[in-house]
Tab-separated table of C-alpha atoms in Angstrom:
chain	number	residue	atom	x	y	z
A	1	MET	CA	-117.072	87.247	142.590
A	2	LYS	CA	-114.879	89.165	145.026
A	3	LYS	CA	-113.132	92.334	143.887
A	4	GLU	CA	-109.729	90.835	144.730
A	5	GLU	CA	-110.445	87.782	142.599
A	6	ILE	CA	-111.341	89.967	139.609
A	7	GLU	CA	-108.110	91.949	140.076
A	8	HIS	CA	-106.093	88.726	140.031
A	9	LEU	CA	-107.856	87.563	136.869
A	10	LEU	CA	-107.179	90.897	135.185
A	11	ALA	CA	-103.490	90.704	136.147
A	12	ASP	CA	-103.325	87.239	134.545
A	13	TYR	CA	-105.265	88.451	131.491
A	14	ALA	CA	-103.004	91.454	130.886
A	15	SER	CA	-99.812	89.397	131.139
A	16	GLY	CA	-101.195	86.525	129.044
A	17	GLU	CA	-100.793	84.011	131.901
A	18	ILE	CA	-104.520	83.344	132.203
A	19	SER	CA	-105.818	79.768	131.989
A	20	ALA	CA	-108.558	78.787	129.527
A	21	ASN	CA	-111.131	78.347	132.327
A	22	ASP	CA	-110.395	81.726	133.891
A	23	LYS	CA	-110.497	83.406	130.486
A	24	ALA	CA	-113.949	81.958	129.863
A	25	ARG	CA	-115.134	83.263	133.249
A	26	LEU	CA	-113.740	86.717	132.505
A	27	GLU	CA	-115.361	86.824	129.091
A	28	GLU	CA	-118.719	86.077	130.683
A	29	MET	CA	-118.186	89.086	132.923
A	30	PHE	CA	-117.092	91.227	129.953
A	31	ALA	CA	-120.373	90.444	128.215
A	32	LYS	CA	-122.269	91.856	131.213
A	33	ASP	CA	-119.891	94.772	131.923
A	34	PRO	CA	-118.378	96.557	128.867
A	35	ALA	CA	-116.464	98.992	131.137
A	36	LEU	CA	-114.611	96.030	132.662
A	37	LYS	CA	-113.738	94.795	129.172
A	38	GLN	CA	-112.336	98.206	128.261
A	39	GLU	CA	-110.267	98.296	131.452
A	40	ALA	CA	-108.877	94.816	130.737
A	41	ASP	CA	-107.996	95.645	127.120
A	42	GLU	CA	-106.273	98.870	128.136
A	43	MET	CA	-104.222	97.072	130.763
A	44	GLU	CA	-103.219	94.481	128.177
A	45	GLU	CA	-102.190	97.250	125.794
A	46	VAL	CA	-100.060	98.882	128.520
A	47	TRP	CA	-98.400	95.515	129.235
A	48	GLN	CA	-97.528	95.054	125.571
A	49	ALA	CA	-96.299	98.643	125.348
A	50	ILE	CA	-93.808	98.275	128.199
A	51	ASN	CA	-90.549	97.725	126.378
A	52	GLN	CA	-87.347	96.740	128.005
A	53	PRO	CA	-84.811	99.395	127.104
A	54	ASN	CA	-82.018	97.739	125.208
A	55	HIS	CA	-79.356	97.896	127.910
A	56	GLN	CA	-76.186	96.366	126.602
A	57	PRO	CA	-73.577	95.522	129.201
A	58	GLY	CA	-70.109	96.746	128.335
A	59	LYS	CA	-66.927	94.762	127.738
A	60	ASP	CA	-65.674	95.885	131.144
A	61	MET	CA	-68.321	93.800	132.862
A	62	ASP	CA	-67.288	90.696	130.926
A	63	ASN	CA	-63.615	91.340	131.654
A	64	GLY	CA	-64.370	91.809	135.329
A	65	PHE	CA	-66.334	88.560	135.520
A	66	TYR	CA	-63.726	86.456	133.711
A	67	ALA	CA	-60.933	87.932	135.847
A	68	MET	CA	-62.911	87.060	138.972
A	69	LEU	CA	-63.554	83.522	137.665
A	70	GLN	CA	-59.885	83.023	136.867
A	71	ASN	CA	-58.969	84.225	140.338
A	72	GLU	CA	-61.381	81.755	141.932
A	73	LYS	CA	-59.981	78.926	139.821
A	74	GLU	CA	-56.419	79.802	140.899
A	75	GLN	CA	-57.472	79.898	144.531
A	76	GLN	CA	-59.180	76.559	144.145
A	77	LYS	CA	-56.041	75.048	142.594
A	78	GLY	CA	-53.914	76.534	145.368
A	79	ALA	CA	-56.199	75.060	148.006
A	80	ARG	CA	-55.961	71.637	146.325
A	81	VAL	CA	-52.137	71.827	146.172
A	82	VAL	CA	-51.965	72.803	149.843
A	83	LYS	CA	-54.293	69.909	150.690
A	84	ILE	CA	-52.186	67.445	148.691
A	85	ASN	CA	-48.940	68.728	150.215
A	86	LEU	CA	-50.367	68.459	153.696
A	87	THR	CA	-51.428	64.862	153.028
A	88	TRP	CA	-47.947	63.957	151.817
A	89	LEU	CA	-46.411	65.752	154.760
A	90	LYS	CA	-48.604	63.909	157.209
A	91	THR	CA	-47.796	60.580	155.578
A	92	ALA	CA	-44.068	61.349	155.594
A	93	ALA	CA	-44.230	62.475	159.220
A	94	ALA	CA	-46.061	59.286	160.231
A	95	VAL	CA	-43.500	57.077	158.454
A	96	ALA	CA	-40.626	59.035	160.032
A	97	ALA	CA	-42.194	58.690	163.476
A	98	CYS	CA	-42.561	54.907	163.030
A	99	LEU	CA	-38.941	54.574	161.912
A	100	ALA	CA	-37.718	56.722	164.795
A	101	ALA	CA	-39.722	54.677	167.275
A	102	PHE	CA	-38.279	51.447	165.830
A	103	VAL	CA	-34.704	52.687	165.961
A	104	ILE	CA	-35.022	54.067	169.475
A	105	GLY	CA	-36.711	50.917	170.667
A	106	ARG	CA	-34.206	48.644	168.947
A	107	TYR	CA	-31.132	50.259	170.424
A	108	THR	CA	-32.390	51.097	173.901
A	109	VAL	CA	-34.003	47.800	174.892
A	110	SER	CA	-32.015	45.795	177.411
A	111	PRO	CA	-30.523	42.516	175.968
A	112	GLU	CA	-31.561	40.574	179.058
A	113	LYS	CA	-34.514	38.284	178.637
A	114	ILE	CA	-37.575	38.725	180.818
A	115	THR	CA	-37.957	35.567	182.827
A	116	GLU	CA	-40.436	36.673	185.467
A	117	TYR	CA	-44.049	37.597	184.684
A	118	LYS	CA	-46.254	39.445	187.068
A	119	VAL	CA	-50.062	39.338	186.903
A	120	LYS	CA	-51.790	42.625	187.594
A	121	THR	CA	-55.570	43.148	187.813
A	122	VAL	CA	-56.743	46.400	186.219
A	123	PHE	CA	-60.144	47.906	187.084
A	124	VAL	CA	-61.658	50.018	184.261
A	125	LYS	CA	-64.300	52.595	185.177
A	126	GLN	CA	-67.543	52.074	183.119
A	127	PRO	CA	-68.890	55.104	181.199
A	128	ALA	CA	-71.926	56.850	182.718
A	129	ILE	CA	-75.262	55.644	181.322
A	130	ALA	CA	-77.552	58.019	179.453
A	131	GLN	CA	-80.123	59.963	181.489
A	132	ALA	CA	-83.649	58.611	181.574
A	133	ILE	CA	-86.672	60.815	180.899
A	134	LYS	CA	-87.300	63.163	183.830
A	135	THR	CA	-90.746	62.694	185.280
A	136	GLU	CA	-92.321	63.501	188.600
A	137	ASP	CA	-92.498	59.808	189.291
A	138	THR	CA	-89.625	58.952	191.661
A	139	ARG	CA	-89.884	55.196	191.331
A	140	PRO	CA	-86.826	53.466	189.843
A	141	VAL	CA	-86.655	52.991	186.045
A	142	PHE	CA	-87.433	49.527	184.726
A	143	VAL	CA	-86.099	48.060	181.473
A	144	SER	CA	-88.271	44.932	181.528
A	145	ARG	CA	-90.861	43.363	183.803
A	146	PRO	CA	-90.109	39.908	185.245
A	147	VAL	CA	-92.701	37.303	184.251
A	148	GLU	CA	-94.426	36.105	187.461
A	149	ASN	CA	-96.552	33.246	186.271
A	150	LYS	CA	-95.800	31.712	182.876
A	151	THR	CA	-98.853	29.470	182.977
A	152	ALA	CA	-101.369	32.223	183.767
A	153	LEU	CA	-104.135	32.749	181.203
A	154	ALA	CA	-104.018	35.931	179.150
A	155	PRO	CA	-106.659	38.426	180.351
A	156	LYS	CA	-109.573	39.230	177.984
A	157	ASN	CA	-108.861	42.920	178.101
A	158	SER	CA	-105.171	43.133	177.231
A	159	GLU	CA	-104.858	46.924	177.530
A	160	PRO	CA	-103.761	47.134	181.197
A	161	GLU	CA	-101.068	44.481	180.597
A	162	GLU	CA	-99.920	46.221	177.442
A	163	HIS	CA	-99.619	49.480	179.372
A	164	LEU	CA	-97.534	47.749	182.009
A	165	THR	CA	-95.097	46.771	179.240
A	166	LEU	CA	-95.130	49.951	177.194
A	167	ALA	CA	-95.094	52.612	179.933
A	168	PRO	CA	-91.731	51.475	181.396
A	169	GLN	CA	-90.404	50.974	177.855
A	170	LEU	CA	-91.248	54.606	177.114
A	171	ARG	CA	-89.050	55.555	180.079
A	172	SER	CA	-86.151	53.335	179.007
A	173	VAL	CA	-82.663	54.854	179.009
A	174	PHE	CA	-82.216	53.616	175.421
A	175	ALA	CA	-83.763	55.776	172.706
A	176	SER	CA	-84.202	52.765	170.425
A	177	GLU	CA	-86.436	51.083	172.999
A	178	ARG	CA	-88.496	54.225	173.433
A	179	MET	CA	-88.906	54.458	169.659
A	180	ALA	CA	-90.007	50.811	169.537
A	181	ALA	CA	-92.622	51.541	172.214
A	182	VAL	CA	-93.930	54.557	170.244
A	183	ALA	CA	-94.171	52.388	167.108
A	184	LYS	CA	-96.188	49.747	169.011
A	185	LEU	CA	-98.582	52.375	170.373
A	186	ALA	CA	-99.082	53.922	166.961
A	187	ALA	CA	-99.677	50.521	165.326
A	188	LYS	CA	-102.664	49.784	167.571
A	189	ALA	CA	-105.999	49.604	165.775
A	190	ASP	CA	-107.726	51.649	168.476
A	191	VAL	CA	-105.610	54.308	170.190
A	192	THR	CA	-107.141	55.133	173.592
A	193	GLN	CA	-107.004	58.317	175.667
A	194	ASN	CA	-104.327	56.739	177.870
A	195	ASP	CA	-102.205	56.023	174.790
A	196	LEU	CA	-102.560	59.638	173.657
A	197	LYS	CA	-101.522	60.858	177.105
A	198	MET	CA	-98.416	58.686	177.009
A	199	LEU	CA	-97.526	59.901	173.517
A	200	GLU	CA	-98.071	63.496	174.598
A	201	MET	CA	-95.733	62.975	177.559
A	202	VAL	CA	-93.028	61.584	175.257
A	203	LEU	CA	-93.540	64.424	172.776
A	204	ASN	CA	-93.116	67.074	175.481
A	205	GLU	CA	-90.407	65.500	177.614
A	206	ASP	CA	-88.276	63.005	175.699
A	207	PRO	CA	-84.641	64.198	175.470
A	208	SER	CA	-84.170	62.634	171.999
A	209	ALA	CA	-85.408	64.652	169.021
A	210	ASN	CA	-85.637	61.442	166.965
A	211	VAL	CA	-88.064	59.896	169.430
A	212	ARG	CA	-90.168	63.076	169.498
A	213	LEU	CA	-90.208	63.203	165.703
A	214	MET	CA	-91.402	59.602	165.640
A	215	VAL	CA	-94.324	60.594	167.875
A	216	VAL	CA	-95.223	63.468	165.508
A	217	ASN	CA	-95.233	61.103	162.528
A	218	ALA	CA	-97.275	58.555	164.487
A	219	LEU	CA	-99.929	61.116	165.454
A	220	GLN	CA	-100.218	62.767	162.035
A	221	PRO	CA	-102.703	60.213	160.569
A	222	MET	CA	-104.961	60.816	163.580
A	223	PHE	CA	-105.089	64.575	163.049
A	224	ALA	CA	-108.837	64.469	162.333
A	225	LYS	CA	-109.439	63.930	166.076
A	226	ASN	CA	-109.892	67.182	168.015
A	227	ASP	CA	-107.699	66.103	170.917
A	228	VAL	CA	-104.825	65.245	168.556
A	229	GLN	CA	-105.130	68.679	166.896
A	230	GLN	CA	-105.074	70.365	170.287
A	231	LEU	CA	-102.086	68.251	171.284
A	232	PHE	CA	-100.113	69.503	168.279
A	233	ILE	CA	-101.073	73.127	168.970
A	234	ASN	CA	-100.113	72.856	172.654
A	235	THR	CA	-96.797	71.161	171.975
A	236	LEU	CA	-95.649	73.634	169.328
A	237	GLY	CA	-94.431	76.156	171.897
A	238	LYS	CA	-92.604	73.481	173.888
A	239	GLN	CA	-90.446	72.210	171.017
A	240	ASP	CA	-87.003	73.718	170.498
A	241	ASP	CA	-85.817	71.463	167.666
A	242	PRO	CA	-86.222	73.307	164.322
A	243	LEU	CA	-87.088	70.124	162.385
A	244	ILE	CA	-89.864	69.191	164.790
A	245	GLN	CA	-91.235	72.752	164.864
A	246	SER	CA	-91.172	72.842	161.087
A	247	THR	CA	-92.899	69.446	160.751
A	248	ILE	CA	-95.687	70.422	163.141
A	249	VAL	CA	-96.206	73.762	161.360
A	250	ASP	CA	-96.472	71.894	158.030
A	251	ILE	CA	-99.141	69.582	159.469
A	252	LEU	CA	-101.146	72.456	160.944
A	253	VAL	CA	-100.960	74.520	157.735
A	254	GLU	CA	-101.930	71.576	155.529
A	255	ALA	CA	-104.943	70.945	157.727
A	256	ARG	CA	-105.744	74.693	157.682
A	257	SER	CA	-105.951	74.657	161.462
A	258	LYS	CA	-106.676	78.320	162.157
A	259	GLN	CA	-106.807	77.683	165.937
A	260	ALA	CA	-103.068	77.218	165.708
A	261	VAL	CA	-102.479	80.807	164.491
A	262	PRO	CA	-101.966	82.388	167.972
A	263	GLN	CA	-99.379	79.748	168.898
A	264	MET	CA	-97.664	80.153	165.502
A	265	LEU	CA	-97.504	83.922	166.030
A	266	VAL	CA	-95.808	83.378	169.402
A	267	LEU	CA	-93.220	81.195	167.679
A	268	LEU	CA	-92.794	83.801	164.927
A	269	ASP	CA	-92.005	86.520	167.472
A	270	ASP	CA	-89.466	84.334	169.266
A	271	LYS	CA	-85.948	85.349	168.131
A	272	ASN	CA	-84.672	81.811	168.760
A	273	THR	CA	-86.986	80.318	166.138
A	274	ALA	CA	-85.106	79.188	163.026
A	275	PRO	CA	-85.554	81.489	159.974
A	276	SER	CA	-86.799	78.586	157.828
A	277	THR	CA	-89.543	77.853	160.391
A	278	GLN	CA	-90.474	81.554	160.576
A	279	THR	CA	-90.802	81.625	156.780
A	280	LYS	CA	-93.096	78.567	156.855
A	281	ILE	CA	-95.254	80.188	159.504
A	282	LYS	CA	-95.557	83.453	157.538
A	283	THR	CA	-96.447	81.603	154.327
A	284	GLY	CA	-98.916	79.424	156.207
A	285	ILE	CA	-100.707	82.336	157.868
A	286	GLU	CA	-100.871	84.177	154.530
A	287	SER	CA	-102.456	81.106	152.927
A	288	PHE	CA	-105.136	81.163	155.654
A	289	LEU	CA	-105.908	84.762	154.746
A	290	ASN	CA	-106.142	84.125	150.968
B	1	MET	CA	-77.344	71.302	129.661
B	2	THR	CA	-80.084	72.865	131.759
B	3	ASP	CA	-79.328	75.681	134.160
B	4	GLU	CA	-79.824	73.310	137.100
B	5	GLN	CA	-77.349	70.776	135.680
B	6	LEU	CA	-74.792	73.513	135.079
B	7	MET	CA	-75.188	74.834	138.599
B	8	LEU	CA	-74.730	71.357	140.050
B	9	ALA	CA	-71.504	71.057	138.056
B	10	VAL	CA	-70.356	74.405	139.491
B	11	LYS	CA	-71.283	73.130	142.940
B	12	ASN	CA	-68.984	70.156	142.314
B	13	ASP	CA	-66.147	72.638	141.649
B	14	HIS	CA	-66.312	72.667	137.821
B	15	LEU	CA	-66.046	76.457	137.853
B	16	ASP	CA	-65.804	76.751	134.057
B	17	LYS	CA	-69.512	76.003	133.833
B	18	ALA	CA	-70.206	79.263	135.665
B	19	ALA	CA	-69.150	81.072	132.483
B	20	ILE	CA	-72.043	79.458	130.554
B	21	LEU	CA	-74.511	80.592	133.206
B	22	TYR	CA	-72.999	84.082	133.086
B	23	GLU	CA	-73.471	84.348	129.325
B	24	ARG	CA	-77.075	83.167	129.614
B	25	TYR	CA	-78.134	85.549	132.353
B	26	LYS	CA	-75.856	88.591	132.196
B	27	LYS	CA	-78.081	90.689	129.954
B	28	MET	CA	-81.267	90.059	131.925
B	29	LEU	CA	-79.553	90.725	135.227
B	30	TYR	CA	-77.926	93.866	133.848
B	31	GLY	CA	-81.314	95.144	132.646
B	32	PHE	CA	-82.825	94.405	136.084
B	33	PHE	CA	-80.080	96.312	137.896
B	34	MET	CA	-80.259	99.228	135.439
B	35	TYR	CA	-83.921	99.623	136.356
B	36	LYS	CA	-83.149	99.379	140.035
B	37	ASN	CA	-80.132	101.700	139.886
B	38	ASN	CA	-81.759	104.383	137.701
B	39	ASN	CA	-79.542	103.638	134.711
B	40	ASP	CA	-76.285	103.799	136.658
B	41	LYS	CA	-74.055	101.641	134.404
B	42	ALA	CA	-71.077	101.348	136.721
B	43	LYS	CA	-73.219	100.321	139.666
B	44	SER	CA	-75.172	97.824	137.566
B	45	ASP	CA	-71.903	96.335	136.251
B	46	ASP	CA	-70.731	95.945	139.803
B	47	ASN	CA	-74.027	94.396	140.964
B	48	VAL	CA	-73.941	91.780	138.188
B	49	GLN	CA	-70.399	90.820	139.126
B	50	GLN	CA	-71.339	90.658	142.788
B	51	THR	CA	-74.198	88.321	141.902
B	52	PHE	CA	-71.931	85.887	140.076
B	53	TYR	CA	-69.239	86.200	142.718
B	54	ARG	CA	-71.775	85.085	145.318
B	55	LEU	CA	-73.032	82.348	143.003
B	56	ILE	CA	-69.510	80.895	142.957
B	57	LYS	CA	-68.661	81.576	146.590
B	58	TYR	CA	-71.908	80.116	147.957
B	59	ARG	CA	-72.263	77.369	145.330
B	60	HIS	CA	-72.263	74.701	148.057
B	61	THR	CA	-75.572	76.032	149.409
B	62	TYR	CA	-77.383	75.314	146.111
B	63	LYS	CA	-79.834	72.423	146.554
B	64	GLU	CA	-80.371	69.839	143.840
B	65	GLU	CA	-84.144	70.269	143.656
B	66	SER	CA	-84.015	74.121	143.578
B	67	ASN	CA	-85.129	76.227	140.613
B	68	PHE	CA	-81.890	77.890	139.449
B	69	LYS	CA	-83.575	81.030	138.097
B	70	VAL	CA	-85.325	81.696	141.398
B	71	TRP	CA	-82.076	81.063	143.319
B	72	LEU	CA	-80.087	83.420	141.086
B	73	TYR	CA	-82.634	86.225	141.203
B	74	SER	CA	-82.930	85.829	144.990
B	75	ILE	CA	-79.196	86.593	145.177
B	76	ALA	CA	-79.669	89.598	142.860
B	77	TRP	CA	-82.663	90.814	144.853
B	78	ASN	CA	-80.719	90.598	148.117
B	79	ILE	CA	-77.796	92.533	146.660
B	80	GLN	CA	-80.053	95.279	145.387
B	81	HIS	CA	-82.034	95.350	148.633
B	82	ASN	CA	-78.864	95.703	150.734
B	83	ASP	CA	-77.621	98.519	148.498
B	84	TYR	CA	-80.956	100.307	148.835
B	85	LYS	CA	-80.922	99.987	152.646
B	86	GLN	CA	-77.368	101.344	152.808
B	87	ALA	CA	-78.269	104.249	150.538
B	88	ALA	CA	-81.350	104.973	152.670
B	89	LYS	CA	-79.161	105.101	155.805
B	90	LEU	CA	-76.863	107.621	154.127
B	91	ASN	CA	-79.869	109.526	152.753
B	92	VAL	CA	-78.618	109.237	149.195
B	93	ILE	CA	-81.297	107.284	147.358
B	94	PRO	CA	-80.600	108.157	143.741
B	95	THR	CA	-83.473	109.059	141.472
B	96	ASP	CA	-83.837	111.293	138.490
B	97	ILE	CA	-87.585	111.616	139.120
B	98	LEU	CA	-88.911	112.494	142.592
B	99	PRO	CA	-91.726	110.233	143.731
B	100	ASP	CA	-94.159	113.056	144.493
B	101	GLU	CA	-93.436	115.056	141.371
B	102	PRO	CA	-96.242	115.248	138.813
B	103	TYR	CA	-95.413	113.546	135.573
B	104	ILE	CA	-93.436	115.775	133.163
B	105	GLN	CA	-92.617	114.741	129.654
B	106	LYS	CA	-88.936	115.634	129.540
B	107	ASP	CA	-87.749	114.676	126.119
B	108	ASP	CA	-88.885	112.690	123.084
B	109	ARG	CA	-86.008	110.318	123.521
B	110	TYR	CA	-87.288	109.022	126.866
B	111	ASP	CA	-89.693	106.128	126.845
B	112	GLU	CA	-92.938	107.586	128.275
B	113	LEU	CA	-93.915	104.472	130.028
B	114	TYR	CA	-90.418	104.071	131.450
B	115	GLN	CA	-90.802	107.438	133.140
B	116	ALA	CA	-94.222	106.464	134.449
B	117	MET	CA	-92.756	103.228	135.798
B	118	GLN	CA	-90.201	105.203	137.756
B	119	LEU	CA	-93.069	106.922	139.553
B	120	LEU	CA	-94.627	103.652	140.688
B	121	PRO	CA	-94.223	102.559	144.320
B	122	GLU	CA	-91.121	100.381	144.639
B	123	GLN	CA	-92.989	97.131	145.404
B	124	HIS	CA	-95.302	97.524	142.401
B	125	ARG	CA	-92.496	98.401	140.008
B	126	GLU	CA	-90.385	95.503	141.187
B	127	VAL	CA	-92.974	92.793	140.479
B	128	LEU	CA	-93.664	94.335	137.058
B	129	VAL	CA	-89.950	94.352	136.177
B	130	MET	CA	-89.484	90.786	137.410
B	131	SER	CA	-92.506	89.526	135.496
B	132	LYS	CA	-92.043	91.467	132.256
B	133	PHE	CA	-88.261	91.694	131.927
B	134	LEU	CA	-86.913	88.772	133.916
B	135	GLU	CA	-89.713	86.524	132.576
B	136	LEU	CA	-90.396	85.102	136.004
B	137	LYS	CA	-93.772	83.493	136.763
B	138	TYR	CA	-95.889	84.914	139.565
B	139	GLU	CA	-95.164	81.831	141.713
B	140	GLU	CA	-91.407	82.377	141.293
B	141	ILE	CA	-91.693	86.087	142.145
B	142	ALA	CA	-93.682	85.168	145.265
B	143	GLN	CA	-90.896	82.792	146.324
B	144	ILE	CA	-88.182	85.422	145.866
B	145	ASN	CA	-90.143	88.147	147.644
B	146	ASN	CA	-91.308	85.771	150.375
B	147	CYS	CA	-94.991	86.563	149.900
B	148	SER	CA	-98.062	84.834	148.423
B	149	VAL	CA	-98.997	84.649	144.725
B	150	GLY	CA	-102.148	86.674	145.464
B	151	VAL	CA	-100.063	89.555	146.800
B	152	VAL	CA	-97.905	89.511	143.649
B	153	LYS	CA	-100.959	89.596	141.344
B	154	THR	CA	-102.512	92.459	143.346
B	155	ARG	CA	-99.290	94.473	142.963
B	156	VAL	CA	-99.194	93.779	139.206
B	157	PHE	CA	-102.812	94.872	138.900
B	158	ARG	CA	-102.204	98.115	140.843
B	159	ALA	CA	-99.087	98.883	138.788
B	160	LEU	CA	-100.896	98.367	135.485
B	161	GLN	CA	-103.825	100.463	136.691
B	162	GLN	CA	-101.528	103.393	137.490
B	163	LEU	CA	-99.622	103.049	134.222
B	164	ARG	CA	-102.878	102.863	132.298
B	165	THR	CA	-103.908	106.246	133.755
B	166	VAL	CA	-100.662	107.840	132.616
B	167	TYR	CA	-100.403	106.047	129.273
B	168	PHE	CA	-103.823	106.902	127.990
B	169	LYS	CA	-103.614	110.478	129.270
B	170	ILE	CA	-100.411	110.952	127.264
B	171	SER	CA	-101.865	109.444	124.118
């Protein structure tokens, strides 16, 4: 047994937090090493001997706390009253504005009837559409492929046709369509190298964090494959969304993927990395060492 | 009501429930700060109040699934840690026993082990105090100190080893 392991067992033994199994293991060692037994018993005695001095807080501390609590309760009440007053004020102001508008309108409108109507055509500018995924490919973006021959027989190997449908869908301007395409890819019984390449492209380049997160969740069950592991390690440095970084770190730590340590250290040193992600990385690396 | 239920009530602005939590934890927190502040009563009073002030002020950050004890002692640990860093900057770290001084039995009224504990390295003493006096489990101490359980147990072992040397020499 390693020295560190024995030290941990002794710490548990002295504090009384040792499990039955560990105690049995220690007692076996005690039988072979009386000096170890003596050390353990002495440490236990020291633990028992450490007494907490009977520090009694004074009345001043209680008074201070209750004064602070009362103050907070007053402030909270005050905030509520201000909120309620503001609500009433807003309501009163809205009612006054409506009445004023009615009165002004009632007494300023001309008594003459409108007898002539003019028709005017108004052109409204459409809002700009969302940006598509940037790729090196300069061909125009397609939403759907027109069906050329409805009576044609389905090919035996359906993968090329499936790619023709899914690849443009993964470049759709609508995130929901891209997510649907990711779901279809992930649901395939046999995910090919081409599929993995497409998913990797989406994971590295898609502007929507939700779509990228969907790819992470889709790839997680396939983590046993070396190329999927490498994909996760490579993409870690390219992700700026804290939730995605954190999810990938969790997957790598759970799988005890030590090859990911250099990339995790790079992320740890980056000041822009979220503190919660940095904490996960530190804990994960420590667990690799223990 | 459990501590977690009380804290959720405080989070939902039922501030009266904070008083129950105060009564449950004030003595333990006070003892912890007295150890950290070398028996400075006024400072320890102030630290306990600061802890509960922050508990109320930042109540909205408390998560439903969190362990209340760990959350509370994390606040206390941060307060003490900030005080220590400020004192270090001003070069006024208070101690009635210098770290490099050999052990001297000053007076019968002092607890011998207490003096020996003051001579321990800060990290070792802290885990011992948290485990023995705040009744925190090693996993909880690891969470507060942002380290692994193995590191906590190693520190406990080293602390007890050093104390054992002093304790049995005295006896």
